Amino acid sequence: MTQGNNKLAIVEKDGSISWEMNWGGIHDIHVLENGNIMVQRRMREVCEIDVQTKKVVWSYDSTRSNGNEGKRVEVHAFQPLENGRIMIVESGPARIIEINRAGKLLKEIKLKVDRPNAHTDTRLARKLPGGTYLVCHEGDGKIREYDARDRK
């Protein structure tokens, strides 16, 4: 999977494009076990795209959910987890959340941010096999590890 020129594309080993669709810029992307693609849209919404139909079959808008209404929020990193959970890192509110597919907040971990800015609080982040989270803080020029047991 790759993105460029306002398109998502699957590029084969030989360089040929086997699938593509119109889509804006992204920072993170995952191919799910069912073959669908999970990607963000407009730096605020995490979407699942059915590769066959090219339709969004699930989405979660961080600017409208779980206490973020009216706040500036950008999503640069997310990760599908076991049991249908999705980890989303929200710049602006400076938090890691885990939600279920219904959008219910299951876990929240506050992030340490020295120079708060919804555009540069975070970039890539991953939940590691041991249960901690590794988060790149672009504006702070740091990578921090957070313990999942810290909050809620």
Coordinates of C-alpha atoms in Angstrom, one line a residue:
M1 CA 0.0 0.0 0.0
T2 CA 1.1 3.5 -0.7
Q3 CA -0.3 7.0 -1.2
G4 CA 0.6 9.8 -3.5
N5 CA -1.0 12.2 -6.0
N6 CA -4.3 12.0 -4.1
K7 CA -4.5 8.2 -4.6
L8 CA -4.2 5.1 -2.5
A9 CA -2.6 2.3 -4.4
I10 CA -1.4 -1.3 -4.1
V11 CA 1.9 -1.6 -5.8
E12 CA 3.1 -5.1 -6.7
K13 CA 6.8 -6.2 -6.4
D14 CA 7.3 -5.6 -10.1
G15 CA 6.1 -2.0 -9.7
S16 CA 2.8 -2.4 -11.3
I17 CA -0.3 -0.9 -9.7
S18 CA -2.9 -3.6 -9.0
W19 CA -5.5 -1.4 -7.3
E20 CA -6.0 2.3 -6.7
M21 CA -8.7 4.8 -5.6
N22 CA -8.9 8.6 -5.1
W23 CA -7.9 9.6 -1.5
G24 CA -6.2 12.5 0.2
G25 CA -2.9 12.6 2.1
I26 CA -2.2 10.1 4.8
H27 CA 0.3 9.4 7.6
D28 CA -0.6 5.8 8.6
I29 CA -2.1 2.8 6.9
H30 CA -2.8 -0.9 7.7
V31 CA -4.0 -3.8 5.6
L32 CA -6.5 -5.8 7.8
E33 CA -6.8 -9.5 8.0
N34 CA -10.0 -9.4 5.9
G35 CA -8.0 -7.6 3.1
N36 CA -9.6 -4.2 3.8
I37 CA -7.5 -1.1 4.3
M38 CA -7.6 1.1 7.4
V39 CA -6.4 4.6 6.7
Q40 CA -7.1 8.1 8.0
R41 CA -9.0 10.8 6.2
R42 CA -8.5 14.6 6.6
M43 CA -6.1 14.0 9.5
R44 CA -9.1 13.4 11.9
E45 CA -11.0 10.3 10.8
V46 CA -10.0 6.7 10.8
C47 CA -11.7 4.7 8.0
E48 CA -11.9 1.1 6.9
I49 CA -12.2 0.7 3.1
D50 CA -13.5 -2.4 1.4
V51 CA -11.0 -3.0 -1.3
Q52 CA -13.5 -4.7 -3.6
T53 CA -16.1 -1.9 -3.6
K54 CA -13.8 1.0 -2.7
K55 CA -16.4 2.1 -0.2
V56 CA -15.8 3.2 3.4
V57 CA -17.4 0.5 5.5
W58 CA -16.5 1.9 9.0
S59 CA -15.2 5.2 10.3
Y60 CA -14.5 7.1 13.5
D61 CA -14.2 10.9 13.5
S62 CA -12.0 12.0 16.4
T63 CA -13.2 15.6 16.1
R64 CA -16.8 14.5 17.0
S65 CA -16.3 11.8 19.5
N66 CA -15.4 11.0 23.1
G67 CA -15.2 14.6 24.4
N68 CA -13.4 16.2 21.5
E69 CA -16.4 18.2 20.1
G70 CA -15.2 21.8 19.3
K71 CA -11.5 20.9 19.8
R72 CA -8.7 21.0 17.3
V73 CA -7.7 17.4 16.8
E74 CA -5.4 15.7 14.3
V75 CA -4.8 12.0 13.9
H76 CA -1.5 11.0 12.5
A77 CA -1.3 7.4 13.9
F78 CA -3.6 4.6 14.7
Q79 CA -3.4 0.8 14.9
P80 CA -5.9 -2.0 14.7
L81 CA -5.6 -4.2 17.7
E82 CA -6.9 -7.6 18.9
N83 CA -10.6 -8.1 19.6
G84 CA -11.7 -5.4 17.2
R85 CA -10.1 -2.6 19.2
I86 CA -8.5 0.4 17.5
M87 CA -5.8 2.5 19.0
I88 CA -5.9 6.1 17.9
V89 CA -3.4 8.8 18.9
E90 CA -5.0 12.2 19.1
S91 CA -2.8 15.3 18.7
G92 CA -4.4 18.3 20.3
P93 CA -6.1 16.5 23.1
A94 CA -2.7 14.8 23.5
R95 CA -3.9 11.3 24.3
I96 CA -3.9 7.7 23.2
I97 CA -7.3 6.1 23.1
E98 CA -8.5 2.6 22.5
I99 CA -12.0 2.2 21.2
N100 CA -14.3 -0.6 20.0
R101 CA -16.0 -0.6 16.6
A102 CA -19.0 1.2 18.1
G103 CA -16.7 4.1 19.1
K104 CA -16.9 3.4 22.8
L105 CA -13.9 4.7 24.7
L106 CA -12.2 1.7 26.4
K107 CA -8.9 3.2 27.4
E108 CA -7.3 6.6 27.6
I109 CA -3.7 7.5 28.3
K110 CA -2.6 11.2 28.5
L111 CA 0.5 12.1 26.6
K112 CA 3.4 14.3 27.8
V113 CA 3.8 17.1 25.4
D114 CA 6.3 19.9 26.0
R115 CA 5.3 22.1 23.1
P116 CA 1.5 21.5 22.5
N117 CA 0.3 21.8 18.9
A118 CA -2.4 19.8 17.3
H119 CA -0.3 19.5 14.1
T120 CA 3.0 18.4 15.7
D121 CA 2.1 16.7 19.0
T122 CA 2.6 13.3 17.5
R123 CA 3.4 11.3 14.4
L124 CA 3.9 7.6 14.2
A125 CA 2.9 5.5 17.2
R126 CA 2.5 1.8 17.9
K127 CA 1.3 -0.4 20.7
L128 CA 4.0 -2.9 21.4
P129 CA 3.5 -6.6 22.1
G130 CA 4.3 -6.0 25.8
G131 CA 1.4 -3.6 26.1
T132 CA 3.4 -0.3 26.1
Y133 CA 3.0 2.4 23.5
L134 CA 5.9 4.0 21.6
V135 CA 5.0 7.5 20.4
C136 CA 7.0 9.9 18.2
H137 CA 6.5 13.5 19.4
E138 CA 7.4 15.5 16.4
G139 CA 7.2 19.0 18.0
D140 CA 9.2 17.9 21.0
G141 CA 11.8 16.0 19.0
K142 CA 11.4 13.0 21.2
I143 CA 10.1 9.4 21.3
R144 CA 8.4 8.4 24.5
E145 CA 7.2 5.1 25.8
Y146 CA 3.9 5.0 27.7
D147 CA 2.6 2.3 30.0
A148 CA -0.9 1.0 29.2
R149 CA -1.6 0.7 32.9
D150 CA -1.1 4.4 33.5
R151 CA -4.8 5.3 33.0
K152 CA -8.4 4.1 32.7

